[in-house]
Amino acid sequence: MHSQRTSDVSPQAPLAVDFLIIGGGIAGLSCALALARVGHRVLVLEKGDGLNNRGGGGMRVPPNMSKVLFHWGLKPVLRRVALTSTPILFSKFHTGEILGIQKWDDELLRETRGEFMLMTHHDLYQVIYDAAVALGVKIRFNVEVADIDPDERAVQLANGEILTADVLIGADGEKGMCRRLMFDGRERVQPTGYTIYDVTFSALRAMEKMDDETKKLVKFEDNTVFAAFGNRMGASGYPIGNREKLAFHFFMPEESTDAAYGDPPATGLKDLVRDQCDARLKVVVDEATDVHRLSVNNHENLDDWVHDSSNLVVVGQAAHPIAPGGIQGTAMVIEDAAVLAKLFSHLHSKDQISNFLYAFQDLRQKRCYEAHESELGMIMLFTMEDGPEQEERDRSMQEKYRAGKNVFDAGDSDMGAEGGEQWTQIRTIFGYDCEDEADNWWVQWGLLRERAQSGSQPNGRQSQAGAFDWSAVQIVDQDTSEPTPNGLMTIRC
Ligand SMILES: Cc1cc2nc3c(=O)[nH]c(=O)nc-3n(C[C@H](O)[C@H](O)[C@H](O)COP(=O)(O)OP(=O)(O)OC[C@H]3O[C@@H](n4cnc5c(N)ncnc54)[C@H](O)[C@@H]3O)c2cc1C
């Protein structure tokens, strides 16, 4: 594996500590890279061999994710392996009839400071791996963590070896031991009634089947994303790699909870679709060999991402499993890494560790849970059952299409309650800057707490781990302020 340099402009933490990351998927590697960028020492333990724990399937990189990767100095290497896309073409899953077009407008993209990119899981893994290794991250493959003792900040490997660190990070995925540990083994997982079939397929073969109207609309070099809305089923597709392949996600009405990335290739898509779809999609369904089946589950939300010991935090899919086949699953993982590193860039004492871990939880939980809800909402929009709401959605889209407008243009009409709401959510999610949020936390709370604590320590007052200690703050009226008692921080108002 070759190395490449990342931007070196990030501030270095005054105190460097040792992180041990359980799981070297995208979450583990991106946390490692982000923490190493701010000067920490990181060891990643991954049970796979570095190849069998990644996939050749496609992923969409939304602007809120690409802006973080750009900030990490990865723009040039992403330009080599990812395609930038602006248009989405909407059609009917069953007939192929065109519903409309959406082009990401320049203003939205400028606002977000990111791009909408398309790439493979395999390539993203390589980009992050290379950058992490270049910054000195140590990664051990073929190493399975068999036991964790957060109180002792220790893990035991399957070969009996014991390793310790200052902070443990659980990045071992939705089925990993860290999530089980945090749930005490009692997590409730419910099926949503949908299963996704991930497919990669020859772009040439798919293009052969394209009708003239679609050919006129689709400029290959624009890297169009296709979205097909159907009656309780749907699909999206887009080019990946050097455009030789298309990645598809088929959303099918099938109850399952156990199907996951890494399982052997699946069959069964053909039986579910039968002859119910547009001829262009039918060719993909009939001829695809590289098919992966993925359950869309509703996982119980984990209240605490930080272990009671304050020595272990869960991140990525281990903290917040997000439905596959969507836009935000991997984006939330990258945002986790960026926020964690921003917080730990301020580390000057090990006493701050627990506070930073709880701040991470506070900053990330709501956002990740909302992203999951939004992803489920998108699946519902794709697979809306035929009826009055679906007719209204289609009518509204086609009206705009005929008028030469973007289907999601705000203002005059919407795509039914579900569609309009989904779109507002998407714009908000794209515009979010997770690193700004972490900076804001530091300015608003972190520094305040630091000052309060340093002032209170001579009196022996300690705040609880993770909670801001309001008892260390005194709010006084500016006009009638008394002298500040020793150990209290004063806010004047
Ligand atoms: C094989 C594979 C293929 C994938 N392909 C795609 C794709 O094509 N498109 C897409 O959008 N997403 C894909 N994903 C999912 C994607 O990685 C996640 O959705 C997300 O981006 C990253 O999540 P994560 O790193 O938190 O979890 P995961 O990706 O699940 O990574 C967790 C890692 O922890 C490791 N691990 C688990 N237990 C232990 C242990 N006890 N000791 C050591 N290591 C352990 C696992 O081997 C795995 O590498 C794939 C995931 C996997 C594992």
Coordinates of C-alpha atoms in Angstrom, one line a residue, residues 40-451:
H40 CA -2.0 11.7 19.3
R41 CA -0.6 8.2 19.2
V42 CA -3.0 5.6 17.8
L43 CA -3.1 1.8 17.4
V44 CA -5.9 0.2 15.4
L45 CA -6.8 -3.5 15.9
E46 CA -8.7 -5.1 13.0
K47 CA -9.8 -8.7 12.7
G48 CA -10.0 -8.6 8.9
D49 CA -6.9 -8.7 6.7
G50 CA -7.5 -5.1 5.3
L51 CA -9.1 -6.4 2.2
N52 CA -11.9 -8.7 3.3
N53 CA -13.3 -6.0 5.6
R54 CA -14.0 -3.7 2.7
G55 CA -16.4 -3.8 -0.2
G56 CA -16.5 -3.1 -3.9
G57 CA -20.0 -1.6 -3.6
G58 CA -20.8 2.1 -4.1
M59 CA -21.2 4.9 -1.7
R60 CA -22.4 8.5 -2.1
V61 CA -20.2 11.1 -0.3
P62 CA -22.5 14.0 0.5
P63 CA -21.1 17.6 0.9
N64 CA -21.1 17.4 4.8
M65 CA -18.7 14.5 4.5
S66 CA -16.5 15.7 1.6
K67 CA -15.9 19.0 3.3
V68 CA -14.3 17.1 6.2
L69 CA -12.2 15.0 3.9
F70 CA -11.1 18.1 2.0
H71 CA -10.2 19.8 5.3
W72 CA -8.0 16.8 6.1
G73 CA -6.1 17.5 2.9
L74 CA -7.6 14.6 0.9
K75 CA -9.1 16.5 -2.0
P76 CA -6.4 15.7 -4.5
V77 CA -6.5 12.0 -3.9
L78 CA -10.3 12.0 -3.8
R79 CA -10.3 13.7 -7.2
R80 CA -8.4 10.6 -8.5
V81 CA -10.8 8.0 -7.2
A82 CA -14.2 9.6 -6.8
L83 CA -16.6 11.2 -9.4
T84 CA -18.3 14.5 -8.7
S85 CA -22.0 14.4 -9.5
T86 CA -24.5 17.2 -9.8
P87 CA -27.7 15.8 -11.5
I88 CA -30.2 13.3 -10.2
L89 CA -32.7 11.8 -12.7
F90 CA -36.0 10.6 -11.2
S91 CA -38.1 8.0 -12.9
K92 CA -40.8 5.4 -12.2
F93 CA -39.4 2.0 -11.1
H94 CA -42.1 0.0 -12.8
T95 CA -42.4 1.8 -16.2
G96 CA -39.3 3.9 -16.6
E97 CA -41.4 7.1 -17.1
I98 CA -39.4 10.2 -16.3
L99 CA -40.5 12.1 -13.2
G100 CA -38.0 14.9 -13.2
I101 CA -34.4 16.2 -12.7
Q102 CA -32.6 17.7 -9.7
K103 CA -29.3 19.5 -10.2
W104 CA -27.4 20.4 -7.1
D105 CA -27.2 24.2 -7.4
D106 CA -23.9 26.0 -7.2
E107 CA -25.2 28.1 -4.3
L108 CA -26.0 25.1 -2.2
L109 CA -22.6 23.5 -2.9
R110 CA -20.8 26.8 -2.2
E111 CA -22.7 27.1 1.1
T112 CA -21.8 23.6 2.2
R113 CA -18.1 23.9 1.0
G114 CA -18.3 20.3 -0.1
E115 CA -19.2 18.3 -3.2
F116 CA -21.5 15.4 -3.9
M117 CA -19.2 12.5 -4.8
L118 CA -19.5 8.9 -5.9
M119 CA -17.0 6.2 -5.1
T120 CA -16.5 2.7 -3.9
H121 CA -16.1 1.6 -0.2
H122 CA -12.8 0.0 -1.2
D123 CA -11.4 3.3 -2.5
L124 CA -12.5 5.3 0.5
Y125 CA -10.9 2.7 2.7
Q126 CA -7.6 3.0 0.8
V127 CA -7.6 6.8 0.9
I128 CA -8.1 6.9 4.7
Y129 CA -5.7 4.0 5.3
D130 CA -2.9 5.6 3.3
A131 CA -3.4 9.0 5.0
A132 CA -3.5 7.4 8.5
V133 CA -0.3 5.4 7.9
A134 CA 1.5 8.4 6.6
L135 CA 0.8 10.2 9.9
G136 CA 2.2 7.3 11.9
V137 CA -0.9 5.4 12.9
K138 CA -0.1 1.7 13.6
I139 CA -2.6 -0.7 12.2
R140 CA -2.6 -4.4 13.1
F141 CA -4.7 -6.6 10.8
N142 CA -5.8 -10.2 11.5
V143 CA -6.0 -9.4 15.1
E144 CA -9.3 -10.1 16.9
V145 CA -10.2 -8.4 20.2
A146 CA -11.7 -11.1 22.4
D147 CA -12.3 -9.2 25.6
I148 CA -12.4 -5.6 26.8
D149 CA -11.9 -4.3 30.4
P150 CA -12.7 -0.6 30.2
D151 CA -12.0 -0.1 33.9
E152 CA -8.4 -1.2 33.3
R153 CA -8.3 0.5 29.9
A154 CA -7.3 -2.9 28.5
V155 CA -8.2 -5.3 25.7
Q156 CA -7.3 -8.9 25.4
L157 CA -6.7 -10.3 21.9
A158 CA -7.8 -13.8 20.8
N159 CA -4.1 -14.9 21.1
G160 CA -4.1 -13.9 24.8
E161 CA -2.0 -10.7 24.4
I162 CA -3.2 -7.8 26.6
L163 CA -2.9 -4.2 25.4
T164 CA -3.6 -1.0 27.3
A165 CA -4.0 2.7 26.4
D166 CA -5.2 6.0 27.8
V167 CA -8.4 5.9 25.8
L168 CA -10.3 2.9 24.2
I169 CA -12.4 3.6 21.1
G170 CA -15.0 1.0 20.1
A171 CA -15.3 1.1 16.3
D172 CA -16.2 -2.5 15.7
G173 CA -19.6 -2.0 13.9
E174 CA -23.2 -2.6 14.7
K175 CA -22.7 -6.3 15.6
G176 CA -19.4 -5.8 17.5
M177 CA -18.6 -6.5 21.1
C178 CA -18.4 -2.8 22.2
R179 CA -22.0 -2.2 21.3
R180 CA -23.0 -5.4 23.1
L181 CA -21.0 -4.3 26.1
M182 CA -22.6 -0.9 26.3
F183 CA -26.1 -2.5 26.0
D184 CA -25.2 -5.3 28.4
G185 CA -26.3 -7.6 25.6
R186 CA -29.9 -6.5 25.7
E187 CA -30.3 -4.4 22.5
R188 CA -33.6 -4.5 20.7
V189 CA -33.4 -4.6 16.9
Q190 CA -36.5 -4.5 14.8
P191 CA -36.9 -5.0 11.1
T192 CA -38.4 -2.1 9.1
G193 CA -39.9 -4.5 6.5
Y194 CA -37.3 -3.4 3.9
T195 CA -34.1 -5.1 2.6
I196 CA -31.6 -3.5 0.4
Y197 CA -29.8 -5.4 -2.4
D198 CA -26.5 -3.8 -3.3
V199 CA -25.4 -4.5 -6.9
T200 CA -22.5 -3.5 -9.1
F201 CA -23.0 -3.8 -12.8
S202 CA -21.4 -3.1 -16.2
A203 CA -22.1 0.5 -17.2
L204 CA -21.7 -0.4 -20.9
R205 CA -24.4 -3.1 -20.6
A206 CA -26.8 -0.8 -18.7
M207 CA -26.3 2.0 -21.3
E208 CA -27.2 -0.4 -24.1
K209 CA -30.7 -0.6 -22.7
M210 CA -31.1 3.1 -22.4
D211 CA -34.0 4.7 -24.4
D212 CA -33.5 7.8 -26.6
E213 CA -35.3 10.2 -24.2
T214 CA -33.1 9.1 -21.3
K215 CA -29.9 9.3 -23.4
K216 CA -30.7 12.9 -24.3
L217 CA -31.1 13.7 -20.6
V218 CA -28.1 11.9 -19.2
K219 CA -24.7 13.3 -19.9
F220 CA -22.3 10.5 -19.0
E221 CA -19.6 13.0 -17.9
D222 CA -22.0 14.6 -15.4
N223 CA -22.1 11.4 -13.4
T224 CA -25.8 11.3 -13.1
V225 CA -27.5 9.6 -10.1
F226 CA -30.6 7.6 -11.1
A227 CA -33.5 7.3 -8.6
A228 CA -36.5 5.1 -9.4
F229 CA -39.6 5.4 -7.3
G230 CA -42.0 2.4 -7.2
N231 CA -44.9 0.8 -5.4
R232 CA -43.3 -0.5 -2.2
M233 CA -40.0 -0.9 -4.1
G234 CA -37.4 1.4 -5.6
A235 CA -33.8 1.7 -6.7
S236 CA -31.0 4.2 -7.0
G237 CA -27.9 3.8 -9.3
Y238 CA -24.8 5.8 -10.1
P239 CA -21.4 5.4 -11.8
I240 CA -18.3 4.4 -9.7
G241 CA -14.6 4.0 -10.3
N242 CA -13.7 5.1 -13.8
R243 CA -17.3 4.9 -14.9
E244 CA -17.0 1.3 -16.1
K245 CA -19.4 0.2 -13.4
L246 CA -22.7 1.3 -12.0
A247 CA -23.6 0.8 -8.3
F248 CA -27.2 0.1 -7.6
H249 CA -29.2 -0.1 -4.3
F250 CA -32.6 -1.9 -4.7
F251 CA -35.0 -1.2 -1.9
M252 CA -37.3 -4.2 -1.6
P253 CA -40.2 -5.1 0.7
E254 CA -38.7 -8.0 2.6
E255 CA -38.4 -8.6 6.3
S256 CA -34.9 -9.4 7.6
T257 CA -32.6 -8.4 10.4
D258 CA -29.4 -10.4 9.9
A259 CA -28.2 -9.6 6.4
A260 CA -25.1 -7.4 6.5
Y261 CA -22.0 -6.3 4.6
G262 CA -19.4 -9.0 4.5
D263 CA -22.0 -11.8 3.9
P264 CA -21.5 -14.0 0.8
P265 CA -23.1 -12.8 -2.4
A266 CA -26.9 -13.2 -2.3
T267 CA -29.6 -14.5 -4.6
G268 CA -33.3 -13.7 -4.5
L269 CA -33.5 -10.2 -6.0
K270 CA -34.9 -11.6 -9.2
D271 CA -37.7 -13.4 -7.4
L272 CA -38.6 -10.3 -5.5
V273 CA -38.7 -8.0 -8.6
R274 CA -40.1 -10.6 -11.0
D275 CA -41.1 -8.6 -14.1
Q276 CA -42.4 -5.6 -12.2
C277 CA -39.7 -3.2 -13.3
D278 CA -38.5 -0.9 -16.1
A279 CA -36.6 -2.8 -18.8
R280 CA -33.3 -1.0 -18.0
L281 CA -33.4 -2.0 -14.4
K282 CA -34.6 -5.5 -15.3
V283 CA -31.4 -6.2 -17.2
V284 CA -29.5 -5.3 -14.0
V285 CA -31.7 -7.5 -11.9
D286 CA -31.5 -10.5 -14.3
E287 CA -27.8 -10.4 -15.1
A288 CA -26.1 -9.1 -11.9
T289 CA -23.8 -11.5 -10.2
D290 CA -22.3 -9.3 -7.5
V291 CA -25.3 -8.9 -5.2
H292 CA -25.2 -8.2 -1.5
R293 CA -28.3 -8.3 0.8
L294 CA -28.5 -5.9 3.6
S295 CA -31.2 -5.6 6.3
V296 CA -32.7 -2.2 7.0
N297 CA -33.2 -2.3 10.8
N298 CA -34.4 0.0 13.5
H299 CA -31.9 -0.3 16.3
E300 CA -32.7 0.8 19.8
N301 CA -30.9 4.0 20.5
L302 CA -28.0 3.7 22.9
D303 CA -28.3 6.2 25.7
D304 CA -24.7 6.2 26.7
W305 CA -21.9 6.1 24.2
V306 CA -19.3 6.5 27.0
H307 CA -18.7 3.6 29.3
D308 CA -19.2 4.3 33.1
S309 CA -15.4 4.0 33.5
S310 CA -15.0 7.0 31.2
N311 CA -12.3 5.1 29.5
L312 CA -14.2 3.7 26.5
V313 CA -16.3 5.5 23.8
V314 CA -18.2 3.9 20.9
V315 CA -18.2 5.6 17.5
G316 CA -19.5 4.9 14.0
Q317 CA -21.9 2.0 13.4
A318 CA -21.2 0.7 16.9
A319 CA -22.7 3.8 18.4
H320 CA -25.4 4.6 15.8
P321 CA -26.2 2.0 13.2
I322 CA -27.6 3.8 10.2
A323 CA -29.6 2.2 7.4
P324 CA -27.4 1.0 4.5
G325 CA -27.9 2.2 0.9
G326 CA -28.4 5.8 1.9
I327 CA -26.3 8.9 1.8
Q328 CA -25.4 9.6 5.4
G329 CA -24.3 6.3 6.9
T330 CA -20.6 6.8 6.2
A331 CA -20.8 10.6 6.5
M332 CA -21.9 10.3 10.1
V333 CA -18.8 8.0 10.7
I334 CA -16.4 10.6 9.3
E335 CA -18.1 13.4 11.2
D336 CA -17.7 11.4 14.4
A337 CA -13.9 11.2 13.8
A338 CA -13.7 14.9 13.0
V339 CA -15.5 15.9 16.2
L340 CA -13.5 13.6 18.4
A341 CA -10.3 14.9 17.1
K342 CA -11.3 18.5 17.3
L343 CA -12.1 18.0 21.0
F344 CA -8.9 16.1 21.7
S345 CA -6.8 18.8 20.0
H346 CA -7.3 20.7 23.3
L347 CA -6.0 18.0 25.6
H348 CA -3.4 19.2 28.0
S349 CA -4.3 17.0 31.0
K350 CA -5.6 13.5 31.3
D351 CA -8.3 14.8 33.6
Q352 CA -10.0 16.3 30.5
I353 CA -10.5 12.9 28.8
S354 CA -13.8 12.1 30.4
N355 CA -15.2 15.6 29.8
F356 CA -14.2 15.3 26.1
L357 CA -15.8 11.9 25.7
Y358 CA -19.1 13.2 27.1
A359 CA -18.9 16.3 25.0
F360 CA -18.4 14.0 21.9
Q361 CA -21.6 12.1 22.9
D362 CA -23.5 15.4 23.4
L363 CA -22.4 16.8 20.1
R364 CA -23.1 13.6 18.0
Q365 CA -26.1 11.7 19.4
K366 CA -29.0 13.9 18.2
R367 CA -27.4 14.5 14.8
C368 CA -26.7 10.8 14.1
Y369 CA -30.2 9.7 15.3
E370 CA -31.8 12.3 13.1
A371 CA -29.7 11.2 10.1
H372 CA -30.9 7.6 10.6
E373 CA -34.5 8.9 10.7
S374 CA -33.9 10.9 7.5
E375 CA -32.4 7.9 5.7
L376 CA -35.4 5.8 6.6
G377 CA -37.6 8.7 5.4
M378 CA -35.8 8.6 2.0
I379 CA -36.5 4.9 1.7
M380 CA -40.2 5.5 2.4
L381 CA -40.2 8.3 -0.3
F382 CA -38.6 5.9 -2.8
T383 CA -41.0 3.1 -2.0
M384 CA -44.2 5.0 -1.4
E385 CA -47.3 2.8 -1.9
D386 CA -49.5 3.7 -4.9
G387 CA -52.3 6.0 -3.9
P388 CA -53.3 9.7 -3.6
E389 CA -50.0 10.8 -1.9
Q390 CA -47.9 9.1 -4.5
E391 CA -50.0 10.5 -7.4
E392 CA -49.6 14.0 -5.9
R393 CA -45.8 13.5 -5.6
D394 CA -45.5 12.4 -9.2
R395 CA -47.8 15.1 -10.5
S396 CA -45.8 17.8 -8.7
M397 CA -42.5 16.4 -10.0
Q398 CA -43.6 16.1 -13.6
E399 CA -45.1 19.6 -13.6
K400 CA -41.8 21.1 -12.6
Y401 CA -40.0 18.9 -15.1
R402 CA -42.2 20.1 -17.9
A403 CA -41.6 23.7 -16.7
G404 CA -37.8 23.1 -16.9
K405 CA -37.4 23.4 -13.1
N406 CA -35.6 21.3 -10.5
V407 CA -38.0 18.9 -8.9
F408 CA -37.0 19.9 -5.4
D409 CA -37.0 23.7 -6.0
A410 CA -38.4 25.3 -2.9
G411 CA -41.4 27.5 -3.1
D412 CA -44.4 27.0 -5.4
S413 CA -45.3 23.4 -4.8
D414 CA -43.8 20.4 -3.1
M415 CA -43.6 16.6 -3.5
G416 CA -46.3 15.9 -1.0
A417 CA -45.7 16.3 2.7
E418 CA -43.1 13.5 2.9
G419 CA -41.0 14.8 -0.1
G420 CA -40.9 18.4 1.0
E421 CA -40.0 17.5 4.5
Q422 CA -37.3 15.1 3.3
W423 CA -35.8 17.8 1.1
T424 CA -35.6 20.4 3.9
Q425 CA -33.9 17.8 6.1
I426 CA -31.4 17.0 3.4
R427 CA -30.4 20.6 2.9
T428 CA -29.9 21.0 6.6
I429 CA -27.9 17.9 6.9
F430 CA -25.6 18.9 3.9
G431 CA -25.0 22.4 5.3
Y432 CA -23.9 21.2 8.8
D433 CA -20.3 21.7 9.7
C434 CA -19.4 19.2 12.4
E435 CA -16.0 20.7 13.0
D436 CA -17.5 24.2 13.6
E437 CA -19.9 22.6 16.1
A438 CA -16.9 21.1 18.0
D439 CA -15.1 24.4 18.0
N440 CA -18.2 26.2 19.2
W441 CA -18.5 23.6 22.1
W442 CA -14.9 24.4 23.1
V443 CA -15.5 28.2 23.1
Q444 CA -18.9 28.1 24.8
W445 CA -18.4 25.2 27.3
G446 CA -14.9 23.7 27.2
L447 CA -13.0 26.8 28.0
L448 CA -15.6 27.9 30.6
R449 CA -15.3 24.7 32.3
E450 CA -11.5 24.8 32.2
R451 CA -11.5 28.1 33.9

